[in-house]
Coordinates of N, CA, C and O in Angstrom, one line a residue:
M210 N 23.0 43.6 -18.9 CA 21.7 44.5 -18.8 C 21.2 44.6 -20.2 O 22.0 45.0 -21.1
D211 N 19.8 44.5 -20.3 CA 19.5 44.8 -21.6 C 18.8 46.2 -21.8 O 17.6 46.4 -21.7
V212 N 19.7 47.3 -21.9 CA 19.3 48.5 -22.2 C 19.0 48.8 -23.4 O 19.6 48.6 -24.4
R213 N 17.8 49.5 -23.6 CA 17.3 49.9 -24.9 C 17.3 51.4 -25.1 O 16.5 52.2 -24.6
P214 N 18.1 51.8 -26.1 CA 18.3 53.4 -26.2 C 17.1 54.1 -26.6 O 16.9 55.1 -26.3
E215 N 16.3 53.2 -27.3 CA 15.0 53.8 -28.0 C 13.9 53.9 -26.9 O 12.9 54.3 -27.1
Q216 N 14.1 53.1 -25.9 CA 13.0 53.1 -24.8 C 12.9 54.4 -23.8 O 13.9 54.9 -23.6
D217 N 11.9 54.9 -23.7 CA 11.6 56.2 -23.2 C 11.8 56.0 -21.5 O 11.3 54.9 -21.0
V218 N 12.3 56.8 -20.8 CA 12.3 57.0 -19.3 C 11.8 58.3 -19.0 O 12.3 59.2 -19.2
A219 N 10.5 58.3 -18.5 CA 9.7 59.6 -18.1 C 10.1 59.8 -16.6 O 10.1 58.9 -15.9
T220 N 10.5 61.2 -16.5 CA 10.9 61.6 -15.1 C 10.0 62.5 -14.6 O 9.5 63.4 -15.1
D221 N 9.7 62.5 -13.2 CA 8.7 63.5 -12.6 C 9.3 63.8 -11.3 O 9.2 62.9 -10.3
F222 N 10.3 65.0 -11.0 CA 10.7 65.3 -9.9 C 10.2 66.5 -9.3 O 10.2 67.5 -9.9
D223 N 9.9 66.4 -8.0 CA 9.5 67.5 -7.3 C 10.2 67.5 -5.8 O 9.6 66.9 -4.8
L224 N 11.4 68.0 -5.9 CA 12.2 68.1 -4.7 C 11.8 69.5 -4.0 O 12.8 70.4 -4.2
R225 N 11.2 69.6 -2.9 CA 10.9 70.9 -2.4 C 11.9 71.1 -1.1 O 11.8 72.3 -0.6
E226 N 12.6 70.2 -0.8 CA 13.6 70.4 0.2 C 14.8 69.5 -0.1 O 14.7 68.4 -0.6
P227 N 16.0 69.7 0.6 CA 17.1 69.2 0.4 C 17.1 67.7 1.0 O 16.3 67.5 1.9
V228 N 17.7 66.7 0.4 CA 17.8 65.4 0.9 C 19.2 65.1 1.3 O 20.2 65.1 0.5
Q229 N 19.4 64.8 2.7 CA 20.8 64.4 3.1 C 20.8 62.9 2.9 O 20.1 62.3 3.7
C230 N 21.8 62.5 2.2 CA 22.1 61.1 1.8 C 23.4 60.9 1.4 O 24.1 61.8 0.9
D231 N 23.8 59.6 1.1 CA 24.9 59.1 0.5 C 24.5 59.2 -1.0 O 23.9 58.2 -1.3
R232 N 25.0 60.1 -1.7 CA 24.4 60.2 -3.1 C 24.9 59.2 -4.0 O 24.3 58.7 -4.9
H233 N 26.1 58.6 -3.6 CA 26.6 57.6 -4.5 C 25.7 56.3 -4.3 O 25.5 55.5 -5.4
R234 N 25.2 56.0 -3.0 CA 24.6 54.7 -2.9 C 23.1 54.9 -3.4 O 22.4 54.2 -3.7
I235 N 22.4 56.1 -3.2 CA 21.1 56.3 -3.8 C 21.1 56.2 -5.4 O 20.4 55.7 -5.8
A236 N 22.3 56.8 -5.8 CA 22.6 56.6 -7.3 C 22.5 55.1 -7.7 O 22.1 54.6 -8.8
Q237 N 23.3 54.2 -6.8 CA 23.4 52.8 -7.1 C 22.1 52.2 -7.0 O 21.9 51.3 -7.8
L238 N 21.4 52.6 -6.1 CA 19.9 52.0 -5.8 C 19.1 52.3 -7.0 O 18.5 51.4 -7.6
L239 N 19.1 53.6 -7.5 CA 18.4 53.9 -8.7 C 19.0 53.1 -10.0 O 18.1 52.7 -10.7
S240 N 20.2 53.1 -10.0 CA 20.8 52.3 -11.2 C 20.3 50.9 -11.2 O 19.9 50.4 -12.3
N241 N 20.2 50.2 -10.0 CA 19.7 48.8 -9.9 C 18.3 48.6 -10.4 O 18.0 47.9 -11.2
L242 N 17.7 49.8 -9.7 CA 16.1 49.5 -10.1 C 15.8 49.9 -11.6 O 15.1 49.3 -12.1
L243 N 16.5 50.8 -12.2 CA 16.4 51.1 -13.6 C 16.8 49.8 -14.4 O 16.1 49.5 -15.5
G244 N 17.9 49.1 -14.1 CA 18.4 48.0 -14.8 C 17.4 46.9 -14.8 O 17.1 46.3 -15.7
N245 N 16.8 46.8 -13.6 CA 15.6 45.8 -13.5 C 14.6 46.0 -14.4 O 14.0 45.3 -15.2
A246 N 14.3 47.4 -14.3 CA 13.0 47.9 -15.3 C 13.4 47.4 -16.7 O 12.5 47.1 -17.4
F247 N 14.5 47.8 -17.3 CA 14.9 47.6 -18.7 C 14.9 46.0 -19.0 O 14.4 45.7 -19.9
A248 N 15.5 45.4 -18.0 CA 15.8 43.9 -18.2 C 14.3 43.2 -18.1 O 14.0 42.3 -19.0
Y249 N 13.5 43.6 -17.2 CA 12.0 42.7 -17.0 C 10.9 43.5 -17.6 O 9.7 42.7 -17.6
G250 N 11.0 44.8 -17.9 CA 9.9 45.5 -18.3 C 9.6 45.3 -19.8 O 10.3 44.8 -20.7
A251 N 8.3 45.6 -20.2 CA 8.0 45.7 -21.5 C 8.8 46.6 -22.3 O 8.8 47.8 -21.9
P252 N 9.4 46.2 -23.4 CA 10.5 46.9 -24.2 C 9.7 48.3 -24.8 O 10.4 49.1 -25.2
T253 N 8.5 48.1 -25.1 CA 7.8 49.3 -25.9 C 7.1 50.2 -25.0 O 6.7 51.3 -25.4
A254 N 7.0 50.1 -23.6 CA 6.4 50.9 -22.7 C 7.5 51.7 -21.9 O 8.4 51.2 -21.5
P255 N 7.1 53.1 -21.8 CA 8.3 53.7 -20.8 C 8.3 53.2 -19.3 O 7.4 52.7 -18.9
I256 N 9.5 53.6 -19.0 CA 9.9 53.4 -17.6 C 9.6 54.8 -16.9 O 9.9 55.9 -17.4
H257 N 9.1 54.6 -15.6 CA 8.6 56.0 -14.9 C 9.6 56.2 -13.7 O 9.5 55.2 -13.0
V258 N 10.1 57.1 -13.5 CA 10.9 57.4 -12.4 C 10.3 58.8 -11.7 O 10.2 59.7 -12.5
R259 N 9.8 58.5 -10.5 CA 9.4 59.7 -9.6 C 10.1 59.9 -8.5 O 10.5 59.0 -7.7
A260 N 10.4 61.3 -8.2 CA 11.0 61.5 -6.8 C 10.3 62.7 -6.3 O 9.9 63.7 -6.9
R261 N 10.2 62.8 -4.9 CA 9.3 63.8 -4.1 C 10.3 63.9 -2.9 O 10.8 62.9 -2.2
A262 N 10.4 65.1 -2.5 CA 11.0 65.4 -1.2 C 10.1 66.6 -0.5 O 10.1 67.8 -1.1
E263 N 9.3 66.2 0.5 CA 8.6 67.3 1.2 C 8.2 66.7 2.6 O 7.9 65.5 2.8
G264 N 8.1 67.7 3.5 CA 7.5 67.3 4.8 C 8.5 66.3 5.4 O 8.1 65.5 6.4
G265 N 9.9 66.4 5.3 CA 10.7 65.6 6.1 C 10.9 64.1 5.4 O 11.5 63.4 5.9
Q266 N 10.2 64.0 4.2 CA 10.2 62.6 3.7 C 10.6 62.7 2.2 O 10.1 63.6 1.5
F267 N 11.4 61.6 1.8 CA 11.9 61.5 0.4 C 11.4 60.3 0.0 O 11.5 59.1 0.6
E268 N 10.8 60.4 -1.4 CA 10.2 59.3 -2.0 C 10.8 59.1 -3.5 O 10.7 59.9 -4.1
L269 N 11.2 57.9 -3.8 CA 11.9 57.8 -5.1 C 11.1 56.4 -5.8 O 11.3 55.3 -4.9
S270 N 10.4 56.4 -6.6 CA 10.0 55.2 -7.2 C 10.3 55.0 -8.8 O 10.6 55.9 -9.4
V271 N 10.4 53.8 -9.2 CA 10.6 53.3 -10.5 C 9.4 52.5 -10.8 O 9.4 51.1 -10.1
S272 N 9.0 52.6 -12.0 CA 7.8 51.6 -12.3 C 7.9 51.4 -13.8 O 8.3 52.2 -14.6
N273 N 7.4 50.1 -14.1 CA 7.4 49.7 -15.6 C 6.3 48.9 -15.9 O 5.8 48.3 -14.9
S274 N 6.0 48.7 -16.9 CA 4.9 47.8 -17.6 C 5.4 46.6 -17.7 O 6.9 46.5 -18.1
G275 N 4.7 45.5 -17.8 CA 5.3 44.1 -18.2 C 4.7 42.9 -17.3 O 3.5 43.4 -16.6
A276 N 5.2 41.8 -17.3 CA 4.6 40.8 -16.6 C 4.7 41.1 -15.1 O 5.5 41.6 -14.6
T277 N 3.3 40.8 -14.4 CA 3.2 40.8 -13.1 C 4.1 39.8 -12.3 O 4.2 38.7 -12.7
I278 N 4.7 40.4 -11.3 CA 5.6 39.4 -10.4 C 4.6 38.7 -9.5 O 3.8 39.4 -8.9
E279 N 4.8 37.3 -9.5 CA 4.0 36.5 -8.6 C 4.1 36.8 -7.4 O 5.1 37.0 -6.6
A280 N 3.0 36.5 -6.5 CA 3.0 36.8 -4.9 C 4.1 36.1 -4.3 O 4.9 36.7 -3.3
S281 N 4.3 34.9 -4.7 CA 5.2 34.0 -3.9 C 6.6 34.6 -4.2 O 7.6 34.4 -3.3
E282 N 6.9 35.3 -5.3 CA 8.3 35.8 -5.5 C 8.5 37.3 -4.8 O 9.4 37.6 -4.3
L283 N 7.1 37.9 -4.7 CA 7.5 39.3 -4.1 C 7.8 39.3 -2.7 O 8.8 40.1 -2.3
E284 N 7.5 38.2 -2.1 CA 8.0 38.0 -0.6 C 9.5 37.8 -0.6 O 10.1 38.1 0.6
R285 N 10.1 37.4 -1.5 CA 11.5 37.0 -1.4 C 12.5 37.9 -2.2 O 13.8 37.8 -2.3
L286 N 12.0 38.9 -3.0 CA 12.7 39.6 -3.9 C 14.0 40.3 -3.4 O 15.0 40.5 -3.9
F287 N 13.8 40.8 -2.1 CA 14.8 41.5 -1.4 C 16.0 40.5 -0.6 O 16.7 41.1 0.0
Q288 N 15.6 39.3 -0.7 CA 16.6 38.4 0.0 C 17.8 38.3 -1.0 O 17.6 38.3 -2.0
P289 N 19.0 38.0 -0.4 CA 20.3 37.8 -1.0 C 20.2 36.6 -1.9 O 19.6 35.5 -1.6
F290 N 20.7 36.7 -3.1 CA 20.9 35.6 -4.0 C 19.5 35.0 -4.8 O 19.4 34.1 -5.3
F291 N 18.4 35.8 -4.4 CA 17.1 35.3 -4.9 C 17.0 36.0 -6.4 O 17.1 37.0 -6.4
R292 N 16.6 35.1 -7.4 CA 16.3 35.4 -8.6 C 14.9 35.0 -9.0 O 14.8 33.7 -8.8
G293 N 14.0 35.8 -9.4 CA 12.7 35.3 -9.8 C 12.8 34.5 -11.2 O 13.9 34.2 -11.5
K294 N 11.6 34.4 -11.7 CA 11.9 33.6 -13.2 C 12.8 34.5 -14.0 O 12.3 35.6 -14.3
V295 N 13.8 33.8 -14.4 CA 14.7 34.6 -15.2 C 14.4 34.3 -16.7 O 14.1 32.8 -17.0
R296 N 14.3 35.2 -17.4 CA 13.8 35.0 -19.0 C 15.1 35.3 -19.9 O 15.9 36.2 -19.6
G297 N 15.4 34.3 -20.8 CA 16.4 34.6 -21.8 C 17.8 34.4 -20.9 O 17.8 33.6 -20.1
S298 N 18.6 35.2 -21.4 CA 20.1 34.9 -20.9 C 20.4 36.0 -19.8 O 21.4 36.7 -19.9
R299 N 19.4 36.3 -19.1 CA 19.5 37.3 -17.9 C 20.7 36.8 -16.9 O 20.7 35.6 -16.4
E300 N 21.7 37.6 -16.7 CA 22.9 37.1 -15.8 C 22.8 38.0 -14.5 O 22.2 39.1 -14.5
G301 N 23.4 37.5 -13.5 CA 23.4 38.2 -12.1 C 23.4 37.2 -11.1 O 23.1 36.1 -11.2
L302 N 23.8 37.7 -10.1 CA 23.7 37.0 -8.8 C 22.6 37.0 -7.9 O 22.4 36.3 -7.0
G303 N 21.6 37.9 -8.2 CA 20.3 38.0 -7.5 C 20.9 39.0 -6.2 O 20.2 38.7 -5.1
L304 N 21.7 40.0 -6.3 CA 22.1 40.7 -5.3 C 21.5 42.1 -5.4 O 21.6 43.1 -4.5
G305 N 21.0 42.7 -6.5 CA 20.8 44.0 -7.0 C 19.5 44.5 -5.9 O 19.8 45.6 -5.3
L306 N 18.5 43.8 -5.7 CA 17.5 44.2 -5.0 C 17.9 44.1 -3.5 O 17.3 44.9 -2.7
Y307 N 18.7 43.1 -3.0 CA 19.1 43.0 -1.7 C 20.0 44.2 -1.3 O 19.8 44.8 -0.3
I308 N 20.9 44.6 -2.3 CA 21.6 45.7 -2.0 C 20.8 47.1 -2.0 O 21.1 47.9 -1.1
C309 N 19.8 47.1 -2.7 CA 18.8 48.3 -2.7 C 18.2 48.3 -1.3 O 17.9 49.4 -0.6
S310 N 17.8 47.2 -0.7 CA 17.1 47.0 0.6 C 18.1 47.6 1.7 O 17.8 48.3 2.6
E311 N 19.4 47.2 1.6 CA 20.5 47.6 2.5 C 20.7 49.0 2.5 O 20.9 49.7 3.5
I312 N 20.8 49.5 1.4 CA 20.9 51.0 1.1 C 19.6 51.8 1.9 O 20.0 52.9 2.5
A313 N 18.6 51.4 1.6 CA 17.5 51.9 2.1 C 17.6 52.0 3.7 O 17.3 53.0 4.4
K314 N 17.9 50.6 4.2 CA 17.9 50.6 5.7 C 19.0 51.5 6.2 O 18.9 52.1 7.2
A315 N 20.2 51.6 5.8 CA 21.3 52.5 6.0 C 21.0 53.9 5.9 O 21.6 54.7 6.7
H316 N 19.9 54.3 5.3 CA 19.4 55.6 5.3 C 18.3 55.8 6.2 O 17.5 56.8 5.9
G317 N 17.9 55.0 7.0 CA 16.7 55.0 7.9 C 15.4 54.6 7.1 O 14.4 55.3 7.5
G318 N 15.5 54.2 6.1 CA 14.2 54.1 5.3 C 13.7 52.7 4.8 O 14.4 51.6 5.3
T319 N 13.0 52.5 3.9 CA 12.3 51.2 3.4 C 12.4 51.2 1.9 O 12.2 52.4 1.3
I320 N 12.2 50.1 1.4 CA 12.2 49.9 -0.1 C 10.9 48.8 -0.2 O 10.9 47.8 0.7
D321 N 9.8 49.0 -1.0 CA 8.9 47.9 -1.1 C 8.5 47.8 -2.6 O 9.0 48.6 -3.5
V322 N 7.8 47.0 -2.9 CA 7.4 46.6 -4.3 C 6.0 46.2 -4.3 O 5.4 45.6 -3.6
S323 N 5.2 46.7 -5.4 CA 3.9 46.3 -5.8 C 4.1 45.9 -7.3 O 4.7 46.4 -8.0
S324 N 3.2 44.9 -7.7 CA 3.2 44.5 -8.9 C 1.7 43.9 -9.2 O 1.4 42.8 -8.7
E325 N 1.0 44.6 -9.9 CA -0.5 44.1 -10.3 C -0.8 44.8 -11.7 O -0.3 45.9 -12.0
N326 N -1.7 44.1 -12.3 CA -2.3 44.6 -13.5 C -1.2 45.0 -14.5 O -1.4 46.0 -15.1
G327 N -0.1 44.3 -14.6 CA 0.9 44.6 -15.6 C 1.8 45.7 -15.2 O 2.5 46.2 -16.3
T328 N 1.7 46.3 -13.9 CA 2.7 47.4 -13.7 C 3.5 46.9 -12.2 O 2.8 46.5 -11.4
T329 N 4.6 47.2 -12.4 CA 5.6 46.7 -11.3 C 6.2 48.1 -10.8 O 6.6 48.9 -11.6
C330 N 6.3 48.5 -9.5 CA 6.7 49.7 -9.1 C 7.4 49.4 -7.7 O 7.0 49.0 -6.6
F331 N 8.9 49.8 -7.8 CA 9.6 49.7 -6.6 C 9.6 51.2 -5.9 O 9.8 52.1 -6.7
T332 N 9.4 51.3 -4.7 CA 9.4 52.5 -4.1 C 10.4 52.6 -2.8 O 10.2 51.9 -1.9
L333 N 11.4 53.6 -2.8 CA 12.1 54.0 -1.5 C 11.5 55.0 -0.9 O 11.1 56.1 -1.5
R334 N 11.3 54.9 0.4 CA 10.9 55.9 1.4 C 12.0 56.1 2.5 O 12.5 55.1 3.0
M335 N 12.5 57.4 2.7 CA 13.4 57.6 3.7 C 13.2 59.1 4.2 O 12.6 59.9 3.3
P336 N 13.9 59.5 5.4 CA 13.8 60.7 5.8 C 14.6 61.8 5.0 O 15.7 61.1 4.5
T337 N 14.3 63.0 4.8 CA 15.1 63.9 4.0 C 16.4 64.2 5.0 O 17.4 64.7 4.2
A338 N 16.3 64.1 6.3 CA 17.4 64.6 7.1 C 18.1 63.2 7.8 O 17.5 62.4 8.2
A339 N 19.3 63.3 7.7 CA 20.0 62.1 8.4 C 20.0 62.0 9.8 O 19.5 62.8 10.5

């Protein structure tokens, strides 16, 4: 993973109610999304992490600036062993986003992605109660 200690990660958390979850798996999901943001995002732009818990719903998003993901790749990002256009010496099996989608499903939630105008955002949505 190409982590840049000088790159900012901006956080915005507003957790108005507890979230019942497997905290280790949600941490793994966040770690996978942050790893991708560092690897594929613009190195000089901050990564944004946002979390909300309210009204029985938890939402966690990670967004970064950088190259827009092509529509044909967006459809397949959460499939196992799929890797989009790999730049440089990026290594990996193409399982990180698949694992994220399985973690979301195991929590009764979903994960989706949007990528337009140079910004990519992955968003987990799940109930706050198991």
